[in-house]
PDB file of C-alpha atoms in Angstrom:
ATOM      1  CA  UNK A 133       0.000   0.000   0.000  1.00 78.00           C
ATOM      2  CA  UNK A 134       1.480   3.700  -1.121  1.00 82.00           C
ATOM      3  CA  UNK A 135       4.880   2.236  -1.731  1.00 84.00           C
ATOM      4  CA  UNK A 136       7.581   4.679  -3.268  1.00 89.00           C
ATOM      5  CA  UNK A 137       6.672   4.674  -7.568  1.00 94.00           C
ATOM      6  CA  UNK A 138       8.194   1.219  -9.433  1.00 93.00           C
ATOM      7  CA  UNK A 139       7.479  -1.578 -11.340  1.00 96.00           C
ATOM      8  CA  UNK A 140       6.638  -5.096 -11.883  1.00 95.00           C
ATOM      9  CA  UNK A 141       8.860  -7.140 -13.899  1.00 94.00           C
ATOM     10  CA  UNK A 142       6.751  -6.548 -16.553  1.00 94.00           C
ATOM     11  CA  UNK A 143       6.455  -2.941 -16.635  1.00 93.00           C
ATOM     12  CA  UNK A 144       3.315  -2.240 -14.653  1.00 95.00           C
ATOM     13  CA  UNK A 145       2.746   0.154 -11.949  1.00 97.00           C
ATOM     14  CA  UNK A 146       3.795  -2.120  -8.805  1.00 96.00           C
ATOM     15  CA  UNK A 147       0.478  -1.429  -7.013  1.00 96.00           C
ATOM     16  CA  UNK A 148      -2.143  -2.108  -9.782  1.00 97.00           C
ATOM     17  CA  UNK A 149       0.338  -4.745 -10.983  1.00 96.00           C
ATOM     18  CA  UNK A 150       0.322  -6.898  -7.428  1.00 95.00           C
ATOM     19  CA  UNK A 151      -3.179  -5.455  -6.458  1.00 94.00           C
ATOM     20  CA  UNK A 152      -4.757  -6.419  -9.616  1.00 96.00           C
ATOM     21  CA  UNK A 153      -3.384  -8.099 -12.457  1.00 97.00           C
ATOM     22  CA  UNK A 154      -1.827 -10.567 -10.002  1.00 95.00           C
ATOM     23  CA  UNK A 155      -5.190 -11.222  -8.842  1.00 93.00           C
ATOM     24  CA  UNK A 156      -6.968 -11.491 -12.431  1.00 96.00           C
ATOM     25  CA  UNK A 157      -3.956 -13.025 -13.770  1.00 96.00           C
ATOM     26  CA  UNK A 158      -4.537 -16.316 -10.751  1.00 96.00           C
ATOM     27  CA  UNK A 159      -8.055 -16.502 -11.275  1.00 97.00           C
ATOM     28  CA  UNK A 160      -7.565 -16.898 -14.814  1.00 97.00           C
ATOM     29  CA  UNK A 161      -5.412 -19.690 -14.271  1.00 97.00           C
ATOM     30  CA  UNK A 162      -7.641 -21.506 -11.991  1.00 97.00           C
ATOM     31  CA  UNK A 163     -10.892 -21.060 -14.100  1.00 95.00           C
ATOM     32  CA  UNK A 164     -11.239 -24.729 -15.153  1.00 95.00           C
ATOM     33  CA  UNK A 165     -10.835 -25.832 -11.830  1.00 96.00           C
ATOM     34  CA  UNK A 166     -13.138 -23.118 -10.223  1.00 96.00           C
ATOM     35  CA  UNK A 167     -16.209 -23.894 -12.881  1.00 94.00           C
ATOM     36  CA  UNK A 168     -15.287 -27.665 -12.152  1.00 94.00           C
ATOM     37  CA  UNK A 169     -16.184 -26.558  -8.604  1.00 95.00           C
ATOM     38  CA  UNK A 170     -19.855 -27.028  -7.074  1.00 91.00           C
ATOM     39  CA  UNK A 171     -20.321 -23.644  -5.710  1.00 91.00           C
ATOM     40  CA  UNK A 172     -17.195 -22.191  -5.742  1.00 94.00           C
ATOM     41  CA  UNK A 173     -16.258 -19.059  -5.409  1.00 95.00           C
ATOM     42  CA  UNK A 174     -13.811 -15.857  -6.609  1.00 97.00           C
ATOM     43  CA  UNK A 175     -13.216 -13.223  -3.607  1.00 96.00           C
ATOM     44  CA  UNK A 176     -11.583 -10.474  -4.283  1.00 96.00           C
ATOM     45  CA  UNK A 177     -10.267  -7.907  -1.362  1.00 92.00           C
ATOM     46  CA  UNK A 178     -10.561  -4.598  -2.568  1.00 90.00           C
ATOM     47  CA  UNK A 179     -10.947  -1.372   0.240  1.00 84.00           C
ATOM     48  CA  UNK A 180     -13.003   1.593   0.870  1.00 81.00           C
ATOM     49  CA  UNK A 181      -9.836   3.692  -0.873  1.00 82.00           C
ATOM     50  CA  UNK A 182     -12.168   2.219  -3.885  1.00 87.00           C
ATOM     51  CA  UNK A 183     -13.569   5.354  -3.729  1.00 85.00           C
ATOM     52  CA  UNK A 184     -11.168   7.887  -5.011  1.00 88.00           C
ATOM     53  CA  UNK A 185      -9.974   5.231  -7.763  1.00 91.00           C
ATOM     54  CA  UNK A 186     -10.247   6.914 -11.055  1.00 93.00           C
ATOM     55  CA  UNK A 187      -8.600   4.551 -13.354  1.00 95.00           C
ATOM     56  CA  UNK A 188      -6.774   6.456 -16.380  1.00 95.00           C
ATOM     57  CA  UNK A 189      -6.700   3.593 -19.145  1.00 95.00           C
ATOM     58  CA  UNK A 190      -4.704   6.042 -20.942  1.00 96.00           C
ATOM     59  CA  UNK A 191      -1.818   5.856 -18.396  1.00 95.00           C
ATOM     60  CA  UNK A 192      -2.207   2.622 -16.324  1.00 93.00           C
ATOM     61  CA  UNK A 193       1.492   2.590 -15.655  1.00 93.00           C
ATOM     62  CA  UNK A 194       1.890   6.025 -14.600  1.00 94.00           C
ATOM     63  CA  UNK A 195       4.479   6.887 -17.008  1.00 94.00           C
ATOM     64  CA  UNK A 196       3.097  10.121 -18.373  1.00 95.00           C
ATOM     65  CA  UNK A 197       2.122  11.569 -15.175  1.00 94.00           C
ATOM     66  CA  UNK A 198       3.311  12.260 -11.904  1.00 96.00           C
ATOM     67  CA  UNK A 199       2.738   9.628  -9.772  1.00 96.00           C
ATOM     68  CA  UNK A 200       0.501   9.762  -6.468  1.00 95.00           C
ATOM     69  CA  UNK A 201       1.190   6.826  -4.774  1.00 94.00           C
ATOM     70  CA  UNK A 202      -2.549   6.832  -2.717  1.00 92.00           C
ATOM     71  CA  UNK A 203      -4.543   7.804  -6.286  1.00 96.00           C
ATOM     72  CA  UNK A 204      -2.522   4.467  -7.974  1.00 96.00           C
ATOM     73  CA  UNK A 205      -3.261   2.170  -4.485  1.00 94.00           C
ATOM     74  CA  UNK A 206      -7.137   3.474  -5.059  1.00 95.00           C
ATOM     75  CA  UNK A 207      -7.062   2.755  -8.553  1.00 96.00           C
ATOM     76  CA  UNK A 208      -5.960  -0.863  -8.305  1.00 95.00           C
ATOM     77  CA  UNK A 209      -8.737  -1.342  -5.799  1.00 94.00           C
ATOM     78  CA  UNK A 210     -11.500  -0.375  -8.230  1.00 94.00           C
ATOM     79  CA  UNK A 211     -10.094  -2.107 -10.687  1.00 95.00           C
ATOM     80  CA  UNK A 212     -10.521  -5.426  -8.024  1.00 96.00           C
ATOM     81  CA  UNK A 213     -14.294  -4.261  -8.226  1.00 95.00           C
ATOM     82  CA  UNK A 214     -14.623  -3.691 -11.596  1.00 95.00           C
ATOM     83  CA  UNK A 215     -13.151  -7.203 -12.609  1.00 97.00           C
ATOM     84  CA  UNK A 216     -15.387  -8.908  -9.713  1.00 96.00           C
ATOM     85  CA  UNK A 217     -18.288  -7.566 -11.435  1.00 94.00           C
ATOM     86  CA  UNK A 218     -17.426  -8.071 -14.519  1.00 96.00           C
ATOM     87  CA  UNK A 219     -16.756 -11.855 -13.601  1.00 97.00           C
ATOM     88  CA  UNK A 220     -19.995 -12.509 -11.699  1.00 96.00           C
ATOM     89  CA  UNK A 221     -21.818 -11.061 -14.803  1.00 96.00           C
ATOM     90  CA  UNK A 222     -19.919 -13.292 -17.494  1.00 96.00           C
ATOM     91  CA  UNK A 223     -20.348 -16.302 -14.838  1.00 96.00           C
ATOM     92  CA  UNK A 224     -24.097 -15.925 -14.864  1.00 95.00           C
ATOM     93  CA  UNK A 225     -24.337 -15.346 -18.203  1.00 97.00           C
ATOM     94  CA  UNK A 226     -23.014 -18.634 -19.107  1.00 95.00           C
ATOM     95  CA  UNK A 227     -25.015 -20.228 -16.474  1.00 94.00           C
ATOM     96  CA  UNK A 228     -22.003 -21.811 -14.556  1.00 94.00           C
ATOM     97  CA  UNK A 229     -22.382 -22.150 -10.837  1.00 92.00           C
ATOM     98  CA  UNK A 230     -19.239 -19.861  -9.887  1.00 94.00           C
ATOM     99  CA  UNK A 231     -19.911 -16.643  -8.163  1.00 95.00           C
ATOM    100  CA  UNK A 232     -17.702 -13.952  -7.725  1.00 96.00           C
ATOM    101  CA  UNK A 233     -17.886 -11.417  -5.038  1.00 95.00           C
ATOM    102  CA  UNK A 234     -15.261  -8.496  -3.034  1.00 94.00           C
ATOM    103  CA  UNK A 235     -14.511  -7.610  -0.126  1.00 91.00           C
ATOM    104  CA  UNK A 236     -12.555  -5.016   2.271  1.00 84.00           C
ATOM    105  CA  UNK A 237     -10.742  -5.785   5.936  1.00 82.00           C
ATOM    106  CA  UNK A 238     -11.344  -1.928   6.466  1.00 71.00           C
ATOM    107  CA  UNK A 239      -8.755  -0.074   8.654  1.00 65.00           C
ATOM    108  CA  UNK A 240      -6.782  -3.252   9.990  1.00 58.00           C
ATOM    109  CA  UNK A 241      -3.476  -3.688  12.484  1.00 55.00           C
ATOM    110  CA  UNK A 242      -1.089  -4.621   9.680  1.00 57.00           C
ATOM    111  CA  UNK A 243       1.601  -3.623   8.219  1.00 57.00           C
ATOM    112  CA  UNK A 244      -0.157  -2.669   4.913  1.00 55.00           C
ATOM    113  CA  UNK A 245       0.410   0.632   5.959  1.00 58.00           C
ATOM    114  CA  UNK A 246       4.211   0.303   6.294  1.00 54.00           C
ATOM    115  CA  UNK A 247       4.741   2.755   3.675  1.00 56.00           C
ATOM    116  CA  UNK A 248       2.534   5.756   5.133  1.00 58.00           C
ATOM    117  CA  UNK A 249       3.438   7.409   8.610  1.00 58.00           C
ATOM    118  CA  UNK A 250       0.297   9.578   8.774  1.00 56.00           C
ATOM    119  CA  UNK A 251      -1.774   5.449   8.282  1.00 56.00           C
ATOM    120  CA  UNK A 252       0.865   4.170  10.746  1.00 56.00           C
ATOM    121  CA  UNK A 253      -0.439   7.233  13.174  1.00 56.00           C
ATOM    122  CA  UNK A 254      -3.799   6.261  12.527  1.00 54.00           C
ATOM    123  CA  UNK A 255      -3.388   2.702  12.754  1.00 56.00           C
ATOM    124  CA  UNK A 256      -2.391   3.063  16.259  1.00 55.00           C
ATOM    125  CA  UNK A 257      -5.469   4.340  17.321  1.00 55.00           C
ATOM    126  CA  UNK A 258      -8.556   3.239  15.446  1.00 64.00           C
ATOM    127  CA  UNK A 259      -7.296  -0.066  13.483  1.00 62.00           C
ATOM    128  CA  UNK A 260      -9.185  -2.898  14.577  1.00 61.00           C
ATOM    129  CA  UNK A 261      -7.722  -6.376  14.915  1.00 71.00           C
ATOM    130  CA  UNK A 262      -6.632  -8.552  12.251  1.00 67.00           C
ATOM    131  CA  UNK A 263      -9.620 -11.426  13.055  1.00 70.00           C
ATOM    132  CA  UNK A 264     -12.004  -8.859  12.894  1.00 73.00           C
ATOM    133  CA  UNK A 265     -10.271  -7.367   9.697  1.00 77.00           C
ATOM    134  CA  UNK A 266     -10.593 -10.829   8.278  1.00 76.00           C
ATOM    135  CA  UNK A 267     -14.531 -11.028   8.784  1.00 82.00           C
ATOM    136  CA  UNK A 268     -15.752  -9.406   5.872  1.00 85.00           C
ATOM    137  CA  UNK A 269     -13.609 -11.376   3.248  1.00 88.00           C
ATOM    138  CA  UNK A 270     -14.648 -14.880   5.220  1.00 89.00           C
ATOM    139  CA  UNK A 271     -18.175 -13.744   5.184  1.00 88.00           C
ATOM    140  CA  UNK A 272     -18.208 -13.036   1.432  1.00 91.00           C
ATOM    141  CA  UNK A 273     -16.204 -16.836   0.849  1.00 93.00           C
ATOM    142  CA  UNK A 274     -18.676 -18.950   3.275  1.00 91.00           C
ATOM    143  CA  UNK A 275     -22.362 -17.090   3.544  1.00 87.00           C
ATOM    144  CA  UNK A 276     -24.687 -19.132   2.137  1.00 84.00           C
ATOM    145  CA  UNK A 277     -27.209 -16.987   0.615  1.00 84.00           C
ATOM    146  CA  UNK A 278     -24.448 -15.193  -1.767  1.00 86.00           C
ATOM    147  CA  UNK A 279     -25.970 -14.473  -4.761  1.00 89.00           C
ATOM    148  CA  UNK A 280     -22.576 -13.198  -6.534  1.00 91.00           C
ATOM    149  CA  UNK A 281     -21.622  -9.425  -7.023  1.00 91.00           C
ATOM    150  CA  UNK A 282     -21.612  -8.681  -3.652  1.00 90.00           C
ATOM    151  CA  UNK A 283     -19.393  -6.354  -1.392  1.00 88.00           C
ATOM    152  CA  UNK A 284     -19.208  -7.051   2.113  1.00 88.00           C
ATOM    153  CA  UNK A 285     -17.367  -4.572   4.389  1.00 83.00           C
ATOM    154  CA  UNK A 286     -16.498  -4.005   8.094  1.00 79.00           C
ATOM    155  CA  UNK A 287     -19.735  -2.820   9.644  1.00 76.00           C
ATOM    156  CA  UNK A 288     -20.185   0.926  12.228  1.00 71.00           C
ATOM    157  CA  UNK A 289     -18.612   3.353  13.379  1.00 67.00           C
ATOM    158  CA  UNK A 290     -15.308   4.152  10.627  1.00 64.00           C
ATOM    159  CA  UNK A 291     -16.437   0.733   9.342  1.00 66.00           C
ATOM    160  CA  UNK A 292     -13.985  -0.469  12.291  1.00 64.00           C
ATOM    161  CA  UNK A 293     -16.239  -4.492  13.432  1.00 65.00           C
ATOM    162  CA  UNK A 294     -18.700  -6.768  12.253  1.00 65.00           C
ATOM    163  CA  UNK A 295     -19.525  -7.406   8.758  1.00 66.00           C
ATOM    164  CA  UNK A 296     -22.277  -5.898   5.968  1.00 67.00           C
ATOM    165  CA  UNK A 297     -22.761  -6.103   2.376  1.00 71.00           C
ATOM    166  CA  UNK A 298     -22.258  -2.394   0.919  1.00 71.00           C
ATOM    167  CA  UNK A 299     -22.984  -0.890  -2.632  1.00 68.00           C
ATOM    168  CA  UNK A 300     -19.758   0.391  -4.187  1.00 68.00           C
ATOM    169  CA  UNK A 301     -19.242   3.918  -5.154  1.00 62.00           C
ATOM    170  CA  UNK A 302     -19.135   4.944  -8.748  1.00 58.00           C
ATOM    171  CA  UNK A 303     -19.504   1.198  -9.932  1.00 60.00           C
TER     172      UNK A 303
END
């Protein structure tokens, strides 16, 4: 999360590269298995930084302007929403009984943050625990009455316990 600007071997931005394409890239390659599957599932962990994502298709790498390192971390995670969705849709569409559905830990005691001093400040005082971080992306992998699509999210108060299902911003 917010590292310093580089690359993946292959020339993407490190963030959407890792945060992303990794992601898409893994799923793709365990497709035949997953449709194989009786009720399987795809979850992808996105965040609430979803929200200022703004994904510039004409400069996914970040090569022709200056990089903000929380804009790029924001725009990998709507690009984990916009391939979830995408997914579920194409899934049901071809009638296979796959669902995919996202999720976010919220602000969690990690060291995702290792990068930012002002999250590591925050962290401190408001991140909740890493089980309780963890809810939300076991909910949307074992609750029964998934339909596929979903997001599920930490639940109150700076979305800091428990578990809910959340509409997306700008999706």
């Amino acid at each position: 999360m917010v590292p310093p600007f580089s690359k993946t071997k292959d020339g993407f931005e490190l963030q959407f590269g890792t945060n992303h394409l990794g992601h898409f890239a893994l799923t793709a390659q365990f497709l035949d298995v997953l449709t194989k599957t009786a009720g399987a599932r795809v979850v992808n962990v996105s965040s609430s930084a979803h929200r200022l994502g703004k994904l510039n298709f004409d400069d996914l790498a970040w090569e022709k302007r200056s990089y903000i390192a929380a804009r790029a971390y924001s725009d990998s995670k709507i690009a984990n929403l916009y391939f979830t969705f995408e997914l579920d849709r194409r899934l049901k569409e071809n009638k296979l009984d796959l669902t995919a559905t996202a999720a976010h830990p919220g602000l969690t005691a990690t060291e995702l943050s290792r990068y930012g001093s002002v999250m590591n400040f925050v962290n401190s005082f408001f991140a909740q625990s890493v089980s309780m971080g963890a809810l939300p992306v076991l909910r949307a992998a074992i609750e029964r009455e998934l339909k596929g699509g979903e997001f599920f999210s930490p639940d109150g108060f700076l979305e800091l316990g428990g578990f809910r299902r959340i509409n997306p911003s700008k999706i």
